[in-house]
Structure formats: C-alpha cells, structure tokens
Tab-separated table of C-alpha atoms in Angstrom:
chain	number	residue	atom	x	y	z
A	627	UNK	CA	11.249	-9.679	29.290
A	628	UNK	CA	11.749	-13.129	27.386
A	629	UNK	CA	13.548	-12.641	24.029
A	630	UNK	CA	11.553	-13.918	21.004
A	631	UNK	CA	12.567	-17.110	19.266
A	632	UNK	CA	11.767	-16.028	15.947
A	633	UNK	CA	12.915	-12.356	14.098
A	634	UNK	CA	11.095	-11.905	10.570
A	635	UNK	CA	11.883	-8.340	9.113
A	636	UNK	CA	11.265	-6.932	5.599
A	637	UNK	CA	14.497	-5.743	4.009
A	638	UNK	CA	13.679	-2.276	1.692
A	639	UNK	CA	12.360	0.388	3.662
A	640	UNK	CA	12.682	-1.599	6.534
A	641	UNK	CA	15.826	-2.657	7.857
A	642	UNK	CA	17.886	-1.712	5.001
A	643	UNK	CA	18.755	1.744	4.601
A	644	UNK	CA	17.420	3.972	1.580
A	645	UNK	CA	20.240	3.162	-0.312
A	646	UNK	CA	19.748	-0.699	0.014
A	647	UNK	CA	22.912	-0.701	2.684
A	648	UNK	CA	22.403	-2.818	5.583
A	649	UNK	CA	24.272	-0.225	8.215
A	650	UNK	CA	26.828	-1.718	10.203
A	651	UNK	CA	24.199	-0.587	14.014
A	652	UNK	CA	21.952	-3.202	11.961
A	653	UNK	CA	24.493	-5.976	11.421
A	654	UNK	CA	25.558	-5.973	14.662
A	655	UNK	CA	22.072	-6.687	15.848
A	656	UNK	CA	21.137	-8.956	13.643
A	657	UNK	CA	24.310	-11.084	14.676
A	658	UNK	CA	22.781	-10.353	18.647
A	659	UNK	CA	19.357	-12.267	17.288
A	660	UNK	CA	21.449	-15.683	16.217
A	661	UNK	CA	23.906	-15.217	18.846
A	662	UNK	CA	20.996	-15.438	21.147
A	663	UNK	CA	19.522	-18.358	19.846
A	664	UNK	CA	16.685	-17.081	17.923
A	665	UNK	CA	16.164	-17.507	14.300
A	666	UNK	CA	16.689	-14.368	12.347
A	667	UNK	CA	14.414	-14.381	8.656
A	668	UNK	CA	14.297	-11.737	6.101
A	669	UNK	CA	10.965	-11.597	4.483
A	670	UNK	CA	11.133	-9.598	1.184
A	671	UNK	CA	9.232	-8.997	-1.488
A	672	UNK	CA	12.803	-9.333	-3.670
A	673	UNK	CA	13.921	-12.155	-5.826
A	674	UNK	CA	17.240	-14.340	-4.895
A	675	UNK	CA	18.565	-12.458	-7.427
A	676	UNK	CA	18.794	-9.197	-5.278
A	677	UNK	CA	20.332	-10.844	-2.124
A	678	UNK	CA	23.676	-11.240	-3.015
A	679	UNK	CA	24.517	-7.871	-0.872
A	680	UNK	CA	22.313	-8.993	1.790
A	681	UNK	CA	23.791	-12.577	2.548
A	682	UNK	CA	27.513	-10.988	2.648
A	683	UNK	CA	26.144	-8.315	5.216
A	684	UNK	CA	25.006	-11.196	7.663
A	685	UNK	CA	27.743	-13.662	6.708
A	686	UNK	CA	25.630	-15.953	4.879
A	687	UNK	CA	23.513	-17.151	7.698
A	688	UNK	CA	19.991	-17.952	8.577
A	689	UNK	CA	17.361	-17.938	5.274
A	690	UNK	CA	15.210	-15.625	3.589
A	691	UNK	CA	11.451	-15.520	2.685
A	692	UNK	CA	11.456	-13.661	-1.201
A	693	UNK	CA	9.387	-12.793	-3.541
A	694	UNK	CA	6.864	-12.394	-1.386
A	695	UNK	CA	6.662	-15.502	-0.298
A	696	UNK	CA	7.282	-17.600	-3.449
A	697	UNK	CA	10.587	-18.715	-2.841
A	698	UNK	CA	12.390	-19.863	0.161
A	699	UNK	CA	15.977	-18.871	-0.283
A	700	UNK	CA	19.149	-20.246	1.862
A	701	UNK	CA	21.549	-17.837	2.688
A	702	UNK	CA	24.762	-20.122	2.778
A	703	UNK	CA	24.459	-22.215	0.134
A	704	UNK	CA	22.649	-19.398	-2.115
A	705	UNK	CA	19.962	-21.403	-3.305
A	706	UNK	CA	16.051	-21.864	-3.588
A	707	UNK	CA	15.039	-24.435	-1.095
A	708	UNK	CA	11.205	-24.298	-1.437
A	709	UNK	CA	9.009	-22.708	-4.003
A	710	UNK	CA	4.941	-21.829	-4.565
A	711	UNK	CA	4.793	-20.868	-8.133
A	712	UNK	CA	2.237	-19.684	-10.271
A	713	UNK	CA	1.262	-22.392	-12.966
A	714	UNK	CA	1.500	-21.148	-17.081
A	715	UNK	CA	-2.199	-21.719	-17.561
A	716	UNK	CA	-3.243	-19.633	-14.432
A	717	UNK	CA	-0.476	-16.777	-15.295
A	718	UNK	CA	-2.175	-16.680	-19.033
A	719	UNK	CA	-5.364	-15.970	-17.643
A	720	UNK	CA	-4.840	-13.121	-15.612
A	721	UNK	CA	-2.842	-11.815	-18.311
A	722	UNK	CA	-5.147	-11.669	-20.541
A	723	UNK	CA	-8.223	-10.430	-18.079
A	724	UNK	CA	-5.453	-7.590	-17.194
A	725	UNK	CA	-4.937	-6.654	-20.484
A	726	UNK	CA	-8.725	-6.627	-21.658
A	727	UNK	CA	-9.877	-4.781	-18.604
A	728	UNK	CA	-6.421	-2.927	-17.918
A	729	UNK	CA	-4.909	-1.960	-21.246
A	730	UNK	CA	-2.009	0.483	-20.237
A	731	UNK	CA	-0.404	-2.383	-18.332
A	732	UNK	CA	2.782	-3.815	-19.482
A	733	UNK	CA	4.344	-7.124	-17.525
A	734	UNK	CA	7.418	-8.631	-16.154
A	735	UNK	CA	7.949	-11.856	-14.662
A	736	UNK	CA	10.139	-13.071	-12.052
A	737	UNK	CA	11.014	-17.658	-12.390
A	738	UNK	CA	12.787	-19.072	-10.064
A	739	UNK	CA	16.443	-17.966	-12.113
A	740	UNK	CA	15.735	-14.631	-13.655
A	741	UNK	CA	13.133	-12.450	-15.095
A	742	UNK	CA	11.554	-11.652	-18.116
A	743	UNK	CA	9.862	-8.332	-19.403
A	744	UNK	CA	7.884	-6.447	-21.872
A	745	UNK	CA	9.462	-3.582	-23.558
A	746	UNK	CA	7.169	-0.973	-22.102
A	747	UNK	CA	7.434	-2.226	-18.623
A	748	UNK	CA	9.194	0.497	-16.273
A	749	UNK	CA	12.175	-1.559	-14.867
A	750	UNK	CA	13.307	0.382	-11.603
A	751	UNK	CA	16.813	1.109	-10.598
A	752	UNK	CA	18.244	-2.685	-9.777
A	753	UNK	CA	17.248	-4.115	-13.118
A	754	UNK	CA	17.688	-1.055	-15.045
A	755	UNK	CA	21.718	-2.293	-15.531
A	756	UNK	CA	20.957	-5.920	-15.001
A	757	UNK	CA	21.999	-8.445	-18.061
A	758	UNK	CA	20.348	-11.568	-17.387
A	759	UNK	CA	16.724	-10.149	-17.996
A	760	UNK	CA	14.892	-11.011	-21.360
A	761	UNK	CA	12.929	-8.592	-23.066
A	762	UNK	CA	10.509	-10.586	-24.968
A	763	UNK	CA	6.900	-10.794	-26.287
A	764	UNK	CA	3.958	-11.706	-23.823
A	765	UNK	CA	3.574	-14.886	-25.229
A	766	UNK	CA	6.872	-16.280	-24.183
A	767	UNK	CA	6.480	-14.343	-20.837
A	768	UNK	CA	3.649	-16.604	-19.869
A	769	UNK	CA	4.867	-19.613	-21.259
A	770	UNK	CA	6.174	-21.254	-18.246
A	771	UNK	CA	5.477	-21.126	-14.689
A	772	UNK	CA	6.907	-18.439	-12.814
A	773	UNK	CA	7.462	-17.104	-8.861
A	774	UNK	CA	5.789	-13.466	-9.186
A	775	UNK	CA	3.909	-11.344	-11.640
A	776	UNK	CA	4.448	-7.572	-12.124
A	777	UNK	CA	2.117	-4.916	-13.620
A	778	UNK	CA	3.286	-1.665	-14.018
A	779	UNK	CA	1.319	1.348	-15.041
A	780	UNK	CA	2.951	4.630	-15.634
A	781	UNK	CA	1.495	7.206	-13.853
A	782	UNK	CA	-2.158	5.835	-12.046
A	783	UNK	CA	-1.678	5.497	-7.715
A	784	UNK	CA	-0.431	2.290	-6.846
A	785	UNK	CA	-3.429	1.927	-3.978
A	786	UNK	CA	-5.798	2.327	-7.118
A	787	UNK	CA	-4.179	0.398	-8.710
A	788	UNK	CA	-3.927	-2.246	-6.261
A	789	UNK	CA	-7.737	-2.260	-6.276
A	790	UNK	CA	-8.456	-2.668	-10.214
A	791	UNK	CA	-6.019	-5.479	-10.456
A	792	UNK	CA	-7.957	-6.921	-7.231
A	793	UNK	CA	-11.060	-6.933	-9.016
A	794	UNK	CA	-9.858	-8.221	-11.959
A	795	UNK	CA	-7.547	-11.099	-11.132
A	796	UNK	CA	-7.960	-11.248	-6.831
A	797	UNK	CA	-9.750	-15.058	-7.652
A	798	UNK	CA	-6.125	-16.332	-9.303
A	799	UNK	CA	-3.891	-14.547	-7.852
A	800	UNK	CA	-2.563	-12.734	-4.432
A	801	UNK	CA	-2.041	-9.153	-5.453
A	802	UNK	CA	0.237	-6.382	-3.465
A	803	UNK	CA	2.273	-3.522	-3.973
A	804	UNK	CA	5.576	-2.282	-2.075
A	805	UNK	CA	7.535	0.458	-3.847
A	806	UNK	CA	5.638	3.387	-4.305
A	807	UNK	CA	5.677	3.046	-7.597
A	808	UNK	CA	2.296	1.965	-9.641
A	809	UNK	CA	4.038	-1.676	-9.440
A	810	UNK	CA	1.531	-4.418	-8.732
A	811	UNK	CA	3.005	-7.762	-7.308
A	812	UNK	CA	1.111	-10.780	-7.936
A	813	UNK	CA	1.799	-14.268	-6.588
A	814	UNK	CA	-0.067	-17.417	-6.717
A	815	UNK	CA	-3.341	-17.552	-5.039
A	816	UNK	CA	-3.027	-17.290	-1.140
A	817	UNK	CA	0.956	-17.309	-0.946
A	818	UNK	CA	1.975	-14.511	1.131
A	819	UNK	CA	4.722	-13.411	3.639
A	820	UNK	CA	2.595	-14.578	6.370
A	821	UNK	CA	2.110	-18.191	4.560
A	822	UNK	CA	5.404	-18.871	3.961
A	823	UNK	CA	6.915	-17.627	7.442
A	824	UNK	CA	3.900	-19.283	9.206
A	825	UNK	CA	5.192	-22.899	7.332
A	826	UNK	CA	8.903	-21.869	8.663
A	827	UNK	CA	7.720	-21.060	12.082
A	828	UNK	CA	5.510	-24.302	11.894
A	829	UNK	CA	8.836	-26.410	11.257
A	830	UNK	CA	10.542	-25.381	14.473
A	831	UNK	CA	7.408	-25.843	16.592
A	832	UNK	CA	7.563	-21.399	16.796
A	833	UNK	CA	4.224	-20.111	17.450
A	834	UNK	CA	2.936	-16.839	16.291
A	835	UNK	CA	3.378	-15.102	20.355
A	836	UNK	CA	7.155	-16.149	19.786
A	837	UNK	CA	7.340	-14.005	16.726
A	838	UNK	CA	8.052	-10.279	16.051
A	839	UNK	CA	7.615	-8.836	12.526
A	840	UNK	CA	9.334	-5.484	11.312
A	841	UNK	CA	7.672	-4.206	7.593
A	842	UNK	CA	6.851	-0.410	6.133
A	843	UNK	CA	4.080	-1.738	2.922
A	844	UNK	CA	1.430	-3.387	2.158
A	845	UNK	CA	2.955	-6.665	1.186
A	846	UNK	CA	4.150	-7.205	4.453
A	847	UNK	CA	0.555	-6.661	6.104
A	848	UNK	CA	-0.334	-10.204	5.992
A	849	UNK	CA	3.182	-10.959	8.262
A	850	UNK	CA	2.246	-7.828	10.340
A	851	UNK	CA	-1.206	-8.885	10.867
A	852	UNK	CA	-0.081	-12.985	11.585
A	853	UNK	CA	2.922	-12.362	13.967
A	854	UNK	CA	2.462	-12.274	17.828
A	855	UNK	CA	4.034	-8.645	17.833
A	856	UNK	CA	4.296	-6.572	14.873
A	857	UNK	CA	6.329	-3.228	14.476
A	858	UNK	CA	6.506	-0.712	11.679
A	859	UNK	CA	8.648	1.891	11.031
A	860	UNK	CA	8.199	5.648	10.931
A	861	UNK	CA	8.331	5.947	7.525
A	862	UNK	CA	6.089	3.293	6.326
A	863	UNK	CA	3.019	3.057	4.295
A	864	UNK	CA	-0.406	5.008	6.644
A	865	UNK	CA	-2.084	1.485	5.646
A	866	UNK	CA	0.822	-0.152	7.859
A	867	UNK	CA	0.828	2.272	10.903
A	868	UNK	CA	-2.680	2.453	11.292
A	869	UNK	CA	-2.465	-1.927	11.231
A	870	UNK	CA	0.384	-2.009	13.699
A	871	UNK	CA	0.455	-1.237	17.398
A	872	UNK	CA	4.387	-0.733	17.876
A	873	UNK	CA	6.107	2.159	15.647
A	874	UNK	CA	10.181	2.418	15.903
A	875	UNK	CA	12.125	4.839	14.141
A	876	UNK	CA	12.879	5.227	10.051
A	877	UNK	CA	14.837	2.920	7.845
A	878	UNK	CA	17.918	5.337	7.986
A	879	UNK	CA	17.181	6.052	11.249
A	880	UNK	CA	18.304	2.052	12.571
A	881	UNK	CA	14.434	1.984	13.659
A	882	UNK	CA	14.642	-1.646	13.133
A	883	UNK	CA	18.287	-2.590	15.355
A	884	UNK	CA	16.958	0.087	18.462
A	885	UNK	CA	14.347	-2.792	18.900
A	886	UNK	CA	16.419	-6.004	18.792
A	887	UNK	CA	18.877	-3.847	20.898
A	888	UNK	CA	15.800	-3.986	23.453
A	889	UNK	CA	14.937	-7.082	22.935
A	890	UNK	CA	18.459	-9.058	23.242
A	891	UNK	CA	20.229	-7.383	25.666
C-alpha cells in the first residue's frame, strides 16, 4: 500500500476526544504521519483562538485549516498566515435578511483576533469563561469584516435550521453547522474546508488521490466529498456516513489513529 502524502482531519468529534483531549494513541500517530514525510493538516471549523491545546499536543508543527476554512493558521509561529473574510457590507446584508425572515436569531462573530456577540446568543462551553469576547450591539458586530458568522437559535433542529438560513442568505454566504447545537456557521461565499485544503494541497503539487480526509459533520462534507479517500467516524453525523465509503471507530474510541496506524506502518 503507498502511504498518502497529505493527512487532513477535523479536530472535535473527530480526532479529538469528547473532552477536546487529543489522547496520547493519537499523538503518537500523528507524529508517524510527519515522520513519514507526509503533511499532517487539521481542518476545523474552530478559530485560532481554540488551538492553543492543540499545537502543544503535536509540538507546534505542521498548520491548520480553521474556521472553516477562513483562516489559515501556523502552528509554530501561532499566527494567521492566509485569510478569506467576509466583507462589512456583505455581513450587513445577511444580517439583516436573517433577522427579517429569522427573528429568534441572535449573532456572534468570529475576526481574525477575537469574537464578538449579542447578548442573547447561546455561547457554548469554550467561550462561556472566555474574556476577550465583546458583548455588543449588532451594529458594531457588523461593522467590520470578519472570518465566520454564527446564528444561534434556541431550541429549532440545526438541519432545519441549516435549510432556512440556506434560503435566506445561501447567495452571500457558505452556510454549515457542526455541533449539534442549532448553531449555524456562515463563511464567505464558496470558502469551505475543501477550498482552502484544495489551495494547500495545490501548493505542494498534492493531488486529491494523495489525500485522505477524517470528519464526523456537515462542515466537513465538502473535504469528505473533495479528498481522494474520505473516512468518517462511528459517531458522526447520518448525513456524513451515508457520504463516506470508509467508517473507523468513535472519537474516544482512537477511530481516527487505528487508520494512520494502517496507513504508516
């Protein structure tokens, strides 16, 4: 069997246990990947913000793909290297149509150095004790351009969901969803996982048969869908398993590290 030159693997719910830990079975593979040669990515929908954890786990090495697809983050030097944003005029917009059509929804936004939210907006366990996030009006959350847009409604299913704020907004913006929450992701138009990691791929002359994807939710169906061979884990989304032709086992179960075990022997 010849080894892959490129790794791309979602973090939550993927290769990261439930309780955001990467486990030391998974760290050990992941260093197998570089030590091998190929390039090891970590496509998330999280901001830089979140990956301090991460980049100690894997000794600062190799970059990651975040929000989504926005931003381009290096690993060593903990910084954003590249970044798709959405522009202040096109955030307003959608916004506004969201909040017409949509009226229950209450935003956050993610720049490239922080976030912003609404008071009503439902912030989830890592930003619940985080400092650096403003609480402000809606006016000041659009003002400036910004890496992802969040929409949170409190109790409607987050596959409904999806689908309203498709209708609504799917001509400005990429919507997805990864958390089981009613929490819709929104980036600009046409940036995905798959867009970012394809440019990546692109600049080491990697095509898409030298690539294997790991992901569990929607957001990382566009990676799934793009990469030469795509796996999902056992506990992922039924959108995801029925898309995917390779299942390992669970998040906590090291689904993702039995592979690359396999794969760089």
């Amino acid at each position: 069997m010849v080894s892959p030159r490129l790794i791309a693997t979602d973090l939550d719910g993927t290769a990261l246990r439930s309780d955001g830990s990467v486990s030391p079975r998974t760290a050990a593979a992941f260093a197998r990947v570089e030590d091998a040669g190929a390039m090891l990515v970590f496509v998330t929908g999280r901001p830089p913000r979140w990956m301090a954890g991460v980049a100690g786990a894997v000794r600062h090495r190799g970059l990651a793909i975040c929000a989504n697809g926005a931003l381009v983050y290096d690993l060593h030097t903990e910084s954003i290297v590249e970044s798709h944003l959405i522009e202040a005029e096109v955030l307003s917009e959608a916004v506004g149509r969201l909040r017409e059509r949509l009226p229950e929804l209450s935003f956050s936004v993610e720049y490239e150095g922080g976030f912003a939210h609404e008071s009503s907006f439902g912030l989830d366990r890592w930003d619940r004790h985080e400092t650096s996030g403003l609480r402000v009006g809606v006016s000041t959350l659009i003002s400036r351009p910004c890496a992802k847009l969040l929409a949170f409604h409190h109790d409607m299913d987050p596959d409904l969901l999806h689908l309203r704020v498709e209708e609504v907004v799917g001509d400005l913006l990429t919507a997805t969803h990864s958390s089981g929450r009613a929490l819709i992701e929104m980036s600009a138009h046409g940036v995905t996982k798959a867009t970012a990691l394809a440019r990546l791929a692109g600049r080491h002359m990697i095509g898409q048969a030298d690539v294997v994807a790991f992901g569990d939710m929607p957001n990382d169906l566009p990676m799934l869908t793009w990469a030469g061979t795509a796996y999902a884990v056992a506990n992922a989304h039924p959108d995801v398993l029925a898309a995917v032709t390779h299942v390992t086992a669970a998040n906590d179960e090291d689904g993702v590290a039995a592979v690359l075990e396999r794969l760089f022997t």
